mmCIF file of C-alpha atoms and ligand atoms in Angstrom:
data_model
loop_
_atom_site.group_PDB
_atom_site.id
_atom_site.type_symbol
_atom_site.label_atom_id
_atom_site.label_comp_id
_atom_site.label_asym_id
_atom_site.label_seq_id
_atom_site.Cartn_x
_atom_site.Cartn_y
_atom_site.Cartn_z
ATOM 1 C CA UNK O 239 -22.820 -11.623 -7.199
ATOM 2 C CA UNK O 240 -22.566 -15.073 -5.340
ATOM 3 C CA UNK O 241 -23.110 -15.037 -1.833
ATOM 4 C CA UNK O 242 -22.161 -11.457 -1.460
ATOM 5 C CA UNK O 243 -24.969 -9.914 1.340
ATOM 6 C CA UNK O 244 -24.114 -6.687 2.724
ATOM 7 C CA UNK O 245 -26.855 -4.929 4.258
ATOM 8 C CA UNK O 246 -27.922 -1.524 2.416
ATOM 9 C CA UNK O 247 -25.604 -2.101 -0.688
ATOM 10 C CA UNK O 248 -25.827 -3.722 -3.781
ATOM 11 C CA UNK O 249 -22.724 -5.046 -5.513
ATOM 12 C CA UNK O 250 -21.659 -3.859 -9.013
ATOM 13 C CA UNK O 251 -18.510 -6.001 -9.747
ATOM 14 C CA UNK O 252 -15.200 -7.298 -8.025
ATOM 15 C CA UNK O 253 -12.122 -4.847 -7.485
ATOM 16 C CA UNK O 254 -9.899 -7.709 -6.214
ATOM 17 C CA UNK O 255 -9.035 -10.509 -3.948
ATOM 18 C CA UNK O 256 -6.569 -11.191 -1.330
ATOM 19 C CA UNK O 257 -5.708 -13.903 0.926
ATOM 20 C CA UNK O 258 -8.158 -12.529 3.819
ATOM 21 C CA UNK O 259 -10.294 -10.911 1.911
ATOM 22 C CA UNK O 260 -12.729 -10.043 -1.366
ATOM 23 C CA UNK O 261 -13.128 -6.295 -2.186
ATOM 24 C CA UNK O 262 -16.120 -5.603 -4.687
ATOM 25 C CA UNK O 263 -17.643 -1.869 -6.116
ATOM 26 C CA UNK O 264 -20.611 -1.576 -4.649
ATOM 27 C CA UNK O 265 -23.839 0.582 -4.737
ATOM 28 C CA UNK O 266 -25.008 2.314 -1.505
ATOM 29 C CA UNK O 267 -28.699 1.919 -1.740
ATOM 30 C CA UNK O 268 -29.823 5.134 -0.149
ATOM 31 C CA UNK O 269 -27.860 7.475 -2.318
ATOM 32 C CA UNK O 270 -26.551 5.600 -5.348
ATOM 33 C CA UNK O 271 -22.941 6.605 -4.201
ATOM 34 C CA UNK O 272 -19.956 3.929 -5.053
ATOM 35 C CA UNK O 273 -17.781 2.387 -2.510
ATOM 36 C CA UNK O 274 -15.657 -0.147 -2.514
ATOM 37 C CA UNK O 275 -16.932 -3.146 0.145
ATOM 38 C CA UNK O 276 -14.072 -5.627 1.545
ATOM 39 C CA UNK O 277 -15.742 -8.786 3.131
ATOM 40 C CA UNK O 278 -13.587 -11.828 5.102
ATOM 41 C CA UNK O 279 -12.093 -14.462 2.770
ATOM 42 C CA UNK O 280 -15.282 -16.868 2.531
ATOM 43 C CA UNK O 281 -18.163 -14.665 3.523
ATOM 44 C CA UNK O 282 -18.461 -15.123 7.277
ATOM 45 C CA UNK O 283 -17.011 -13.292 10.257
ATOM 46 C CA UNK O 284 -12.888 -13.345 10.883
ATOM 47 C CA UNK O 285 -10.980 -12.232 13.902
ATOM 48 C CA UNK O 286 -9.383 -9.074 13.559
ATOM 49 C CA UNK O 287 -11.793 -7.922 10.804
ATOM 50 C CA UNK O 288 -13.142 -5.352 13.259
ATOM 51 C CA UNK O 289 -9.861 -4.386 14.258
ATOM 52 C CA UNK O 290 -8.731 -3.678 10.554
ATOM 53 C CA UNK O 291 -11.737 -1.399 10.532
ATOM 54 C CA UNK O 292 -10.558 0.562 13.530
ATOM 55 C CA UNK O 293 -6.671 0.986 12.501
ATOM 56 C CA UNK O 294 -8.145 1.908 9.260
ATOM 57 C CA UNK O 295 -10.963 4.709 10.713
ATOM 58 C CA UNK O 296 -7.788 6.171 12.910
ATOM 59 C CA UNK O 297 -5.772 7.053 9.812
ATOM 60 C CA UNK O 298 -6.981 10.111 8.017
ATOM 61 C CA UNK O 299 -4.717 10.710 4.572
ATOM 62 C CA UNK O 300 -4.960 11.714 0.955
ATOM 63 C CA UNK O 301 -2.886 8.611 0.924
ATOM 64 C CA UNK O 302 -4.356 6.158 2.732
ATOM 65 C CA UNK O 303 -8.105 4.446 1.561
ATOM 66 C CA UNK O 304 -10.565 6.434 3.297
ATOM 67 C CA UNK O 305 -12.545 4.474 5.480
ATOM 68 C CA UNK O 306 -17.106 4.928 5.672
ATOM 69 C CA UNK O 307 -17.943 2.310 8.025
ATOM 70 C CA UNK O 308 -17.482 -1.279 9.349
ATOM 71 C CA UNK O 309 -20.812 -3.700 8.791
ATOM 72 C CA UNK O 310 -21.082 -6.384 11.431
ATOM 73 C CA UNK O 311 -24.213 -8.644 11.209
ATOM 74 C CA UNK O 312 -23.920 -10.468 14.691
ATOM 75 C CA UNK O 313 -22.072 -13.783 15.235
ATOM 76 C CA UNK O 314 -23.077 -15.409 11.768
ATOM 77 C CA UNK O 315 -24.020 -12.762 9.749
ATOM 78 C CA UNK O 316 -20.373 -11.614 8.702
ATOM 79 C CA UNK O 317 -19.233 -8.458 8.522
ATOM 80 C CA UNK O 318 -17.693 -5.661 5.810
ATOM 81 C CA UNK O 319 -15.914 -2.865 5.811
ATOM 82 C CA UNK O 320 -16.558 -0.137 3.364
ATOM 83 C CA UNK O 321 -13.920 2.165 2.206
ATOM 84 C CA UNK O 322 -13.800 4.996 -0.585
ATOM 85 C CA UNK O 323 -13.372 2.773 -4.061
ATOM 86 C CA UNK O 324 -10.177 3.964 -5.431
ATOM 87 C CA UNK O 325 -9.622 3.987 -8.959
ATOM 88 C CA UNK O 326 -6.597 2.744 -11.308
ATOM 89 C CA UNK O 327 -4.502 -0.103 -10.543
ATOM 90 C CA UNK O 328 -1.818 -1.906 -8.188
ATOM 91 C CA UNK O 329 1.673 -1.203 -8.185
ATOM 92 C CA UNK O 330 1.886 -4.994 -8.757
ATOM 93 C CA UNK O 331 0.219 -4.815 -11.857
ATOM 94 C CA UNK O 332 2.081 -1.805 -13.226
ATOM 95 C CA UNK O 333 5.331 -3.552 -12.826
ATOM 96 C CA UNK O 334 4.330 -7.113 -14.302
ATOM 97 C CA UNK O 335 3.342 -4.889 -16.867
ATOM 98 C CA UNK O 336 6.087 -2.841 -17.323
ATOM 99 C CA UNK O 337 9.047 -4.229 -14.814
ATOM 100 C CA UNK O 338 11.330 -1.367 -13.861
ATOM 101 C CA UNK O 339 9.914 2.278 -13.756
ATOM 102 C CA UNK O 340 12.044 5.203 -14.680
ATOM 103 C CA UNK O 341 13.806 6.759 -11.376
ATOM 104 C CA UNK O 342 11.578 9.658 -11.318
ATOM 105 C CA UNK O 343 8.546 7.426 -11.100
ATOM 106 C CA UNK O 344 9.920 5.162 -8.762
ATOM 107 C CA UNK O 345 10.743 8.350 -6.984
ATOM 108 C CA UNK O 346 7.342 9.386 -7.071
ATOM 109 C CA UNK O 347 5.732 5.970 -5.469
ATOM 110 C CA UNK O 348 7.874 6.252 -3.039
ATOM 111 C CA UNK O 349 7.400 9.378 -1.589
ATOM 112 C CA UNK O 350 3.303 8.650 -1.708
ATOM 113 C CA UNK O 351 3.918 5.553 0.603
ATOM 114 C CA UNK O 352 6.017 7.335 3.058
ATOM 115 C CA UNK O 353 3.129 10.345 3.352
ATOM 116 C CA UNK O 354 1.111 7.689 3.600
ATOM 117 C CA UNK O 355 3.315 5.821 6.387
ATOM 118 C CA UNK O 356 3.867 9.358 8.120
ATOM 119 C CA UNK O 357 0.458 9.776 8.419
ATOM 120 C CA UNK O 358 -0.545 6.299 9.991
ATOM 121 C CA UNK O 359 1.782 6.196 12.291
ATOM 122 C CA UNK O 360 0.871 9.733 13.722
ATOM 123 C CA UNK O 361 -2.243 7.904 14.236
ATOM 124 C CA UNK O 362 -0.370 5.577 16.311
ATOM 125 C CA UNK O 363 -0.554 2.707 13.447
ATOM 126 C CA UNK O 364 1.783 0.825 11.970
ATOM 127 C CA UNK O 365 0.956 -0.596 8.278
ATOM 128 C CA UNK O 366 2.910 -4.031 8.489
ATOM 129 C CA UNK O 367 2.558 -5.164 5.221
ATOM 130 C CA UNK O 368 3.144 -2.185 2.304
ATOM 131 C CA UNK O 369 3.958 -4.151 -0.596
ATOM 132 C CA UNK O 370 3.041 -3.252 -4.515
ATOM 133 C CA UNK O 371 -0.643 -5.219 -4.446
ATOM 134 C CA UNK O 372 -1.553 -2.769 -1.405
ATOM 135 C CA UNK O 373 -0.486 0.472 -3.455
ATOM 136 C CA UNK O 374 -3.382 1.353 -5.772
ATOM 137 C CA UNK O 375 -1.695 3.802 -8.728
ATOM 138 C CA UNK O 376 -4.148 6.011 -10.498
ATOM 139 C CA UNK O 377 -4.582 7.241 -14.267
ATOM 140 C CA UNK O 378 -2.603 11.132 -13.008
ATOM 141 C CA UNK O 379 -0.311 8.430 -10.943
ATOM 142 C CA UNK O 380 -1.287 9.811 -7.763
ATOM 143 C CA UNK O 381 -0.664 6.510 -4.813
ATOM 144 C CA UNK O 382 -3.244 4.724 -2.456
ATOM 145 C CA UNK O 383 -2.150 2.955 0.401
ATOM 146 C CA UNK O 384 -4.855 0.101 0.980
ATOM 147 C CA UNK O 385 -5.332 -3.227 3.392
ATOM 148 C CA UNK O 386 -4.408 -2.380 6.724
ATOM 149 C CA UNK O 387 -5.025 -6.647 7.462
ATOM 150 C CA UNK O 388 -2.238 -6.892 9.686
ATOM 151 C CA UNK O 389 -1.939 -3.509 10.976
ATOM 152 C CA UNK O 390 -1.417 -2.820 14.451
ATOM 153 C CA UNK O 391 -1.234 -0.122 17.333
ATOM 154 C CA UNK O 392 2.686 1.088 17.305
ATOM 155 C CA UNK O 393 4.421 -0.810 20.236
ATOM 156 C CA UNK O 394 1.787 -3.545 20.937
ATOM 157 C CA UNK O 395 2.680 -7.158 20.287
ATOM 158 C CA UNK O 396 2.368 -8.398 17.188
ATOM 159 C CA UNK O 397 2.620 -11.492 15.321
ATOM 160 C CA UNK O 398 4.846 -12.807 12.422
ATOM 161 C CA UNK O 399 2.730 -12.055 9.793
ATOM 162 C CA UNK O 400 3.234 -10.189 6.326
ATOM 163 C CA UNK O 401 4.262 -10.395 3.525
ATOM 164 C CA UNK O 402 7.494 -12.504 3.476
ATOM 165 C CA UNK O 403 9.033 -10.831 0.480
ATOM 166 C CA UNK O 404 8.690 -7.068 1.897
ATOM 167 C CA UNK O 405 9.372 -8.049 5.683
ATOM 168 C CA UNK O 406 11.374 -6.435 8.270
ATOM 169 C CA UNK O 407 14.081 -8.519 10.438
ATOM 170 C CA UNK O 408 12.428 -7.777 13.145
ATOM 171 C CA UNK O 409 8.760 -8.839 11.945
ATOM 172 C CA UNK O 410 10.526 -11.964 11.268
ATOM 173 C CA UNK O 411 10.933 -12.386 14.751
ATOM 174 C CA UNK O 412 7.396 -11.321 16.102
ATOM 175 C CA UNK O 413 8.791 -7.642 17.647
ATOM 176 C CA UNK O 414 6.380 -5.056 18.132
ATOM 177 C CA UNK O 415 4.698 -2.986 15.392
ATOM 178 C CA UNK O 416 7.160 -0.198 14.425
ATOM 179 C CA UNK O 417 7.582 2.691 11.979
ATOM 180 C CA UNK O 418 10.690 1.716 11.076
ATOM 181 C CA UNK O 419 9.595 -1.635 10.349
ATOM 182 C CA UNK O 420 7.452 0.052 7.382
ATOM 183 C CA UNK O 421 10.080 2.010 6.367
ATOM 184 C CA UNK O 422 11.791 -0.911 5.321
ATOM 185 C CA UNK O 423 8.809 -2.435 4.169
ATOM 186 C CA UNK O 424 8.375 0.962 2.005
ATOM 187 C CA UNK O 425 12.228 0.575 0.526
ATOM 188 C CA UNK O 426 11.716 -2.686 -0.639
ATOM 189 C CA UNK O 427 8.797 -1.704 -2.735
ATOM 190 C CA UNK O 428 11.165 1.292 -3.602
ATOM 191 C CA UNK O 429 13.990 -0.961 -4.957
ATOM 192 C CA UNK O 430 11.432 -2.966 -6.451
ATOM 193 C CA UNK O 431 10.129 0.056 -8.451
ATOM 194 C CA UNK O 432 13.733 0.931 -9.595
ATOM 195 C CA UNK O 433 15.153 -2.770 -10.610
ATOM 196 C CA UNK O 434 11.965 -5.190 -11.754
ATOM 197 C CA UNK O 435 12.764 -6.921 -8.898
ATOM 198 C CA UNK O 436 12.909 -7.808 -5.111
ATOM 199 C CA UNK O 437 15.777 -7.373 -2.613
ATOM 200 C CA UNK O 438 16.276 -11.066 -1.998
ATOM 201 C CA UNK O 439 14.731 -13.422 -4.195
ATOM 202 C CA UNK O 440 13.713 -17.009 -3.313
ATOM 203 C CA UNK O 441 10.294 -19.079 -1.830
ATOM 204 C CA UNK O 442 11.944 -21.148 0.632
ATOM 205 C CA UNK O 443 10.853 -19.192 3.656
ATOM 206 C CA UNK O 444 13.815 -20.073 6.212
ATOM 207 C CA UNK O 445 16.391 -19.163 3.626
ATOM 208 C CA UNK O 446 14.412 -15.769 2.582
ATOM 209 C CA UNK O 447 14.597 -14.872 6.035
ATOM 210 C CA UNK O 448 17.885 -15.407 6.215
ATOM 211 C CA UNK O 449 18.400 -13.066 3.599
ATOM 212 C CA UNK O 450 16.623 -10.256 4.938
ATOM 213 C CA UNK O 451 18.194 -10.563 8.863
ATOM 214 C CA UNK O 452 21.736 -11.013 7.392
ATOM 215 C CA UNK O 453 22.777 -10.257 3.674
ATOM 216 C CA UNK O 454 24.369 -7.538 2.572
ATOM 217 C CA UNK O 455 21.715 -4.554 1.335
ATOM 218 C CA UNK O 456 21.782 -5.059 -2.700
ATOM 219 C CA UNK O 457 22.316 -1.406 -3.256
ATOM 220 C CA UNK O 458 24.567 -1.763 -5.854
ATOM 221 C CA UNK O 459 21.704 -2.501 -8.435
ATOM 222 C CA UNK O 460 20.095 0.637 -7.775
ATOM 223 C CA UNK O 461 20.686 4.312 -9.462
ATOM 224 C CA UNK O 462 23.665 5.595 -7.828
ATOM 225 C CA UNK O 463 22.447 9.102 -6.727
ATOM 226 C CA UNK O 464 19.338 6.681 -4.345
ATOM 227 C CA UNK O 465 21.830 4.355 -3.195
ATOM 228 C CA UNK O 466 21.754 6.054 -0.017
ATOM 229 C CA UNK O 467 17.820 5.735 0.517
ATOM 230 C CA UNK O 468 17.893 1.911 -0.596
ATOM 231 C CA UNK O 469 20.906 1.684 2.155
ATOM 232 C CA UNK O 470 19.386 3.377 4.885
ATOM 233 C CA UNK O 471 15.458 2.072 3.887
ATOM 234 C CA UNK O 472 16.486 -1.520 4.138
ATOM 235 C CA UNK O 473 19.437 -1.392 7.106
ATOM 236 C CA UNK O 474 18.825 -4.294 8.682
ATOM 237 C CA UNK O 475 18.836 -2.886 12.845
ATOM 238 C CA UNK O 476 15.383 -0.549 13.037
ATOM 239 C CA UNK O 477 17.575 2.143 14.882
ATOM 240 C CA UNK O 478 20.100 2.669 11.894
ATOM 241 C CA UNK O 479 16.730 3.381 9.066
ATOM 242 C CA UNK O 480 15.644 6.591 8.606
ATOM 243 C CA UNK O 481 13.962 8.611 11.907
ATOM 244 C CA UNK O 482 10.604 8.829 10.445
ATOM 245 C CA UNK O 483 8.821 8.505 7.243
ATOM 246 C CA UNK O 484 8.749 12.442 6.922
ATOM 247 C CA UNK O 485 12.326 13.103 7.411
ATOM 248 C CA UNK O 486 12.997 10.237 5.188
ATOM 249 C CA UNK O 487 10.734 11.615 2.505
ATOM 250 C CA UNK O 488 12.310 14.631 2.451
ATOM 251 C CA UNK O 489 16.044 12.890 2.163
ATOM 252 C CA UNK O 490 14.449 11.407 -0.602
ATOM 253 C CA UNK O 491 12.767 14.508 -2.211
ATOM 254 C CA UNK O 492 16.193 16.063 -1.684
ATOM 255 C CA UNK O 493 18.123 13.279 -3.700
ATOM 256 C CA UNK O 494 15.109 13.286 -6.226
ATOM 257 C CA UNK O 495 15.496 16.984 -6.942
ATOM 258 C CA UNK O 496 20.314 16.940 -7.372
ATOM 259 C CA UNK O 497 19.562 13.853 -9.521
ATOM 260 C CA UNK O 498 16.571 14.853 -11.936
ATOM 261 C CA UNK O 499 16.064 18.110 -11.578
ATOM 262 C CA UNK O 500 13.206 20.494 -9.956
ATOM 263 C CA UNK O 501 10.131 18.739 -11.728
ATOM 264 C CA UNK O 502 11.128 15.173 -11.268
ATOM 265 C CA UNK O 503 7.978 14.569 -9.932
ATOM 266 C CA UNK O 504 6.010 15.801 -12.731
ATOM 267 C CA UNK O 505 7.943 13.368 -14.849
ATOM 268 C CA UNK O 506 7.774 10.282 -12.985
ATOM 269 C CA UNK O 507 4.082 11.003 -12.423
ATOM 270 C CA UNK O 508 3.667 11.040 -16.440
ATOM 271 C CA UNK O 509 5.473 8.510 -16.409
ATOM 272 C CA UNK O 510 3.365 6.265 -14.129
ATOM 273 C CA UNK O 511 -0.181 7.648 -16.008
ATOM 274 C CA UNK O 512 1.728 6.347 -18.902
ATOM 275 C CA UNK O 513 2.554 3.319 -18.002
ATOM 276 C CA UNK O 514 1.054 0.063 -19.450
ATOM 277 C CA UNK O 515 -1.755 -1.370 -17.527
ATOM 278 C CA UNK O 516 -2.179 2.101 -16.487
ATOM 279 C CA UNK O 517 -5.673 3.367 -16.376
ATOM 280 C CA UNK O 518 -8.278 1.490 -15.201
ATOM 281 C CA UNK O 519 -10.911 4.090 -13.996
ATOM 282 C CA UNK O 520 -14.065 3.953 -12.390
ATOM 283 C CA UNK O 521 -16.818 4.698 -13.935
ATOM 284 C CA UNK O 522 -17.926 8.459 -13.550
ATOM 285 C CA UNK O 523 -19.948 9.819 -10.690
ATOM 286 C CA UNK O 524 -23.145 9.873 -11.417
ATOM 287 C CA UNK O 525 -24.892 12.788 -10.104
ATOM 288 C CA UNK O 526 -26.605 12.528 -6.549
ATOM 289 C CA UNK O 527 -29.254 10.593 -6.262
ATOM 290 C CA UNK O 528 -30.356 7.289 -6.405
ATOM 291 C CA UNK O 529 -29.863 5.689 -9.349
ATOM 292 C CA UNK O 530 -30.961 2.170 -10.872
ATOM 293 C CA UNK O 531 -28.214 0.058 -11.953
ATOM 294 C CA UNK O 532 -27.307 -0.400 -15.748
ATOM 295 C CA UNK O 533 -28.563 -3.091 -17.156
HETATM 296 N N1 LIG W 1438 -10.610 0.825 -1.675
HETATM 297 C C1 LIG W 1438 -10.285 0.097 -2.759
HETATM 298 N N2 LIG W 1438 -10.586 0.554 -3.994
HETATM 299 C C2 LIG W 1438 -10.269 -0.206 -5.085
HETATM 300 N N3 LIG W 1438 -9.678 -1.417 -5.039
HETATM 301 C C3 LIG W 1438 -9.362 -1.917 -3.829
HETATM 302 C C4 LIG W 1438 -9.634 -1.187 -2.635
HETATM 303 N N4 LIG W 1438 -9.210 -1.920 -1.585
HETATM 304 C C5 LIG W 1438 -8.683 -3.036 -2.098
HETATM 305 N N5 LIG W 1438 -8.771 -3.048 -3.436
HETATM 306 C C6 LIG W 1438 -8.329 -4.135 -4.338
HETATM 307 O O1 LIG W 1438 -8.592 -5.375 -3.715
HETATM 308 C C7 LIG W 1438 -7.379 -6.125 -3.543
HETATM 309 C C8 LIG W 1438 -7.444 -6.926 -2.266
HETATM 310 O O2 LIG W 1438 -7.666 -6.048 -1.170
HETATM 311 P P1 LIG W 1438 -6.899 -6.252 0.192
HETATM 312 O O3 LIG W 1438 -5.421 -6.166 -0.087
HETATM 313 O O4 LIG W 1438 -7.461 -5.313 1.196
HETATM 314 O O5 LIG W 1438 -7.299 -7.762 0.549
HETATM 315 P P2 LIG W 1438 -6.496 -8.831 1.402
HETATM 316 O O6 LIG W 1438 -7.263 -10.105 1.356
HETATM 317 O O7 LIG W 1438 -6.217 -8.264 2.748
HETATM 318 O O8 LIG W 1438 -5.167 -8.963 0.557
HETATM 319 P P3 LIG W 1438 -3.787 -9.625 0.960
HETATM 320 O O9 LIG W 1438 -3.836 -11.061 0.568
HETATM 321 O O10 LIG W 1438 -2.833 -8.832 0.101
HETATM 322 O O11 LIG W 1438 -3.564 -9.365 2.396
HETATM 323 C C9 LIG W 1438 -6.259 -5.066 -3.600
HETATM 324 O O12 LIG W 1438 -5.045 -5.618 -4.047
HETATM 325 C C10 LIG W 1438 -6.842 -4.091 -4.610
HETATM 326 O O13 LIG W 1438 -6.626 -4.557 -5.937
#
């Protein structure tokens, strides 16, 4: 693969691309075990790569990427971090594909980001940027929460820097990394998952931002039993959202279970595994041991 050069692994093919970064499936050479390998945008070394490795290495989750360990090659040999290659596909691909999901799958996403969310920020992490390319989906619809780019420590200073679309009113303004910033963050991708679409729609930035620090919460488009969530999620003062991401789960479990019934999740999680797009696995295992690459 061009220019790719990480020490003691041997790439296999690219998983995706972001604005800061190139993730590729990769062999590690000493035990022919898969991983997937994210190197800086451009090859070479990038401030705040190492931090991304260490928010990431604090989080441990079912639902968050698992992180293996950060390669650093000195001052110009760039640097990778390698993370458990997750199989399936992002949210964002599952709804171009399909636009709205049913309420029980929507349901379902949802509460994998906030266990996700609950468990970063016991680490003392804050995501900043959940939005539908960072949630992997997989063929059972089980979530991933990847990218923790522009992550930070809860309460230190942070920069405006996101994802303008899914963005808090107060990451607009440069506050400190919060919880309840992601919860927001989280309901946006929710009322994404229920309507096809964003919150507040638009490119010009100033005007977007506008949106999100002063119009009225579209709840209205949503299924009436979740209004509630979609209110509360994406209230525009941090103290009037949701405590935390497990008490808000289990508001939304709650609301889940009076509108669809005790195995809602089992349907929206068929659902999801159904789902055009859907389905994108790894290869299998292979069994340990070395093994050459196929031809
Ligand atoms: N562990 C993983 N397993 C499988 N695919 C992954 C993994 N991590 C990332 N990806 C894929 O790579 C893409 C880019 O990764 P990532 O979001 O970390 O890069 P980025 O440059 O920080 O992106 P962004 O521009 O969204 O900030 C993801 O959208 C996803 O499709």
């Amino acid at each position: 693969m061009d220019g790719w050069d990480v020490p003691g692994y041997t790439a296999l093919r690219e998983l995706g691309a972001g604005a800061f970064g190139r993730v590729v499936l990769a062999v590690r050479d000493a035990d022919g075990r898969r991983f997937a390998v994210k190197c800086p945008a451009g090859g070479g070394p990038r401030a705040g790569f190492a931090e991304e490795a260490r928010l990431l290495g604090a989080v441990r989750s079912r639902h968050v990427v698992r992180f293996v360990e950060y390669v650093d090659r000195g001052v110009d040999g760039g640097a990778a971090i390698v993370m458990e290659a997750v199989s399936g596909r992002t949210l964002k691909e599952v709804l171009a594909a399909q636009g709205a999901l049913r309420p029980e799958a929507a349901l379902s996403v949802f509460r994998g980001i906030l266990r996700a969310l609950s468990d970063a920020h016991r680490a003392g992490v804050a995501h900043r940027d959940c939005k539908p390319g960072n949630v992997l989906v997989d063929e059972r619809g089980a979530v991933t929460l990847v990218d923790f780019g522009v992550a930070g420590r809860i309460g230190a200073d942070a920069a405006s820097i996101g994802t303008p679309a899914y963005m808090p009113p107060e990451q607009w303004q440069g506050l400190p990394a919060s919880p309840a910033g992601d919860l927001y963050a989280a309901t946006a991708v929710f009322f994404e998952c229920l309507t096809g679409h964003r919150p507040y729609r638009g490119d010009y930035l100033p005007n977007l931002a506008a949106q999100h620090m002063h119009a009225p919460v579209p709840d209205a488009e949503a299924p009436e039993p979740l209004r509630h969530l979609v209110r509360r999620g994406l209230a525009k003062r941090p103290e009037e959202r949701p405590a935390d991401a497990a008490s808000f789960r289990a508001d939304a479990e709650a609301a889940a279970r009076r509108a669809y019934g005790r195995f809602w999740e089992r349907k929206g999680r068929a659902a999801l595994a159904d789902a055009p797009a859907c389905g994108r696995p790894l290869p299998r295992p292979l069994p340990d041991g070395p093994w050459a690459l196929a031809a």
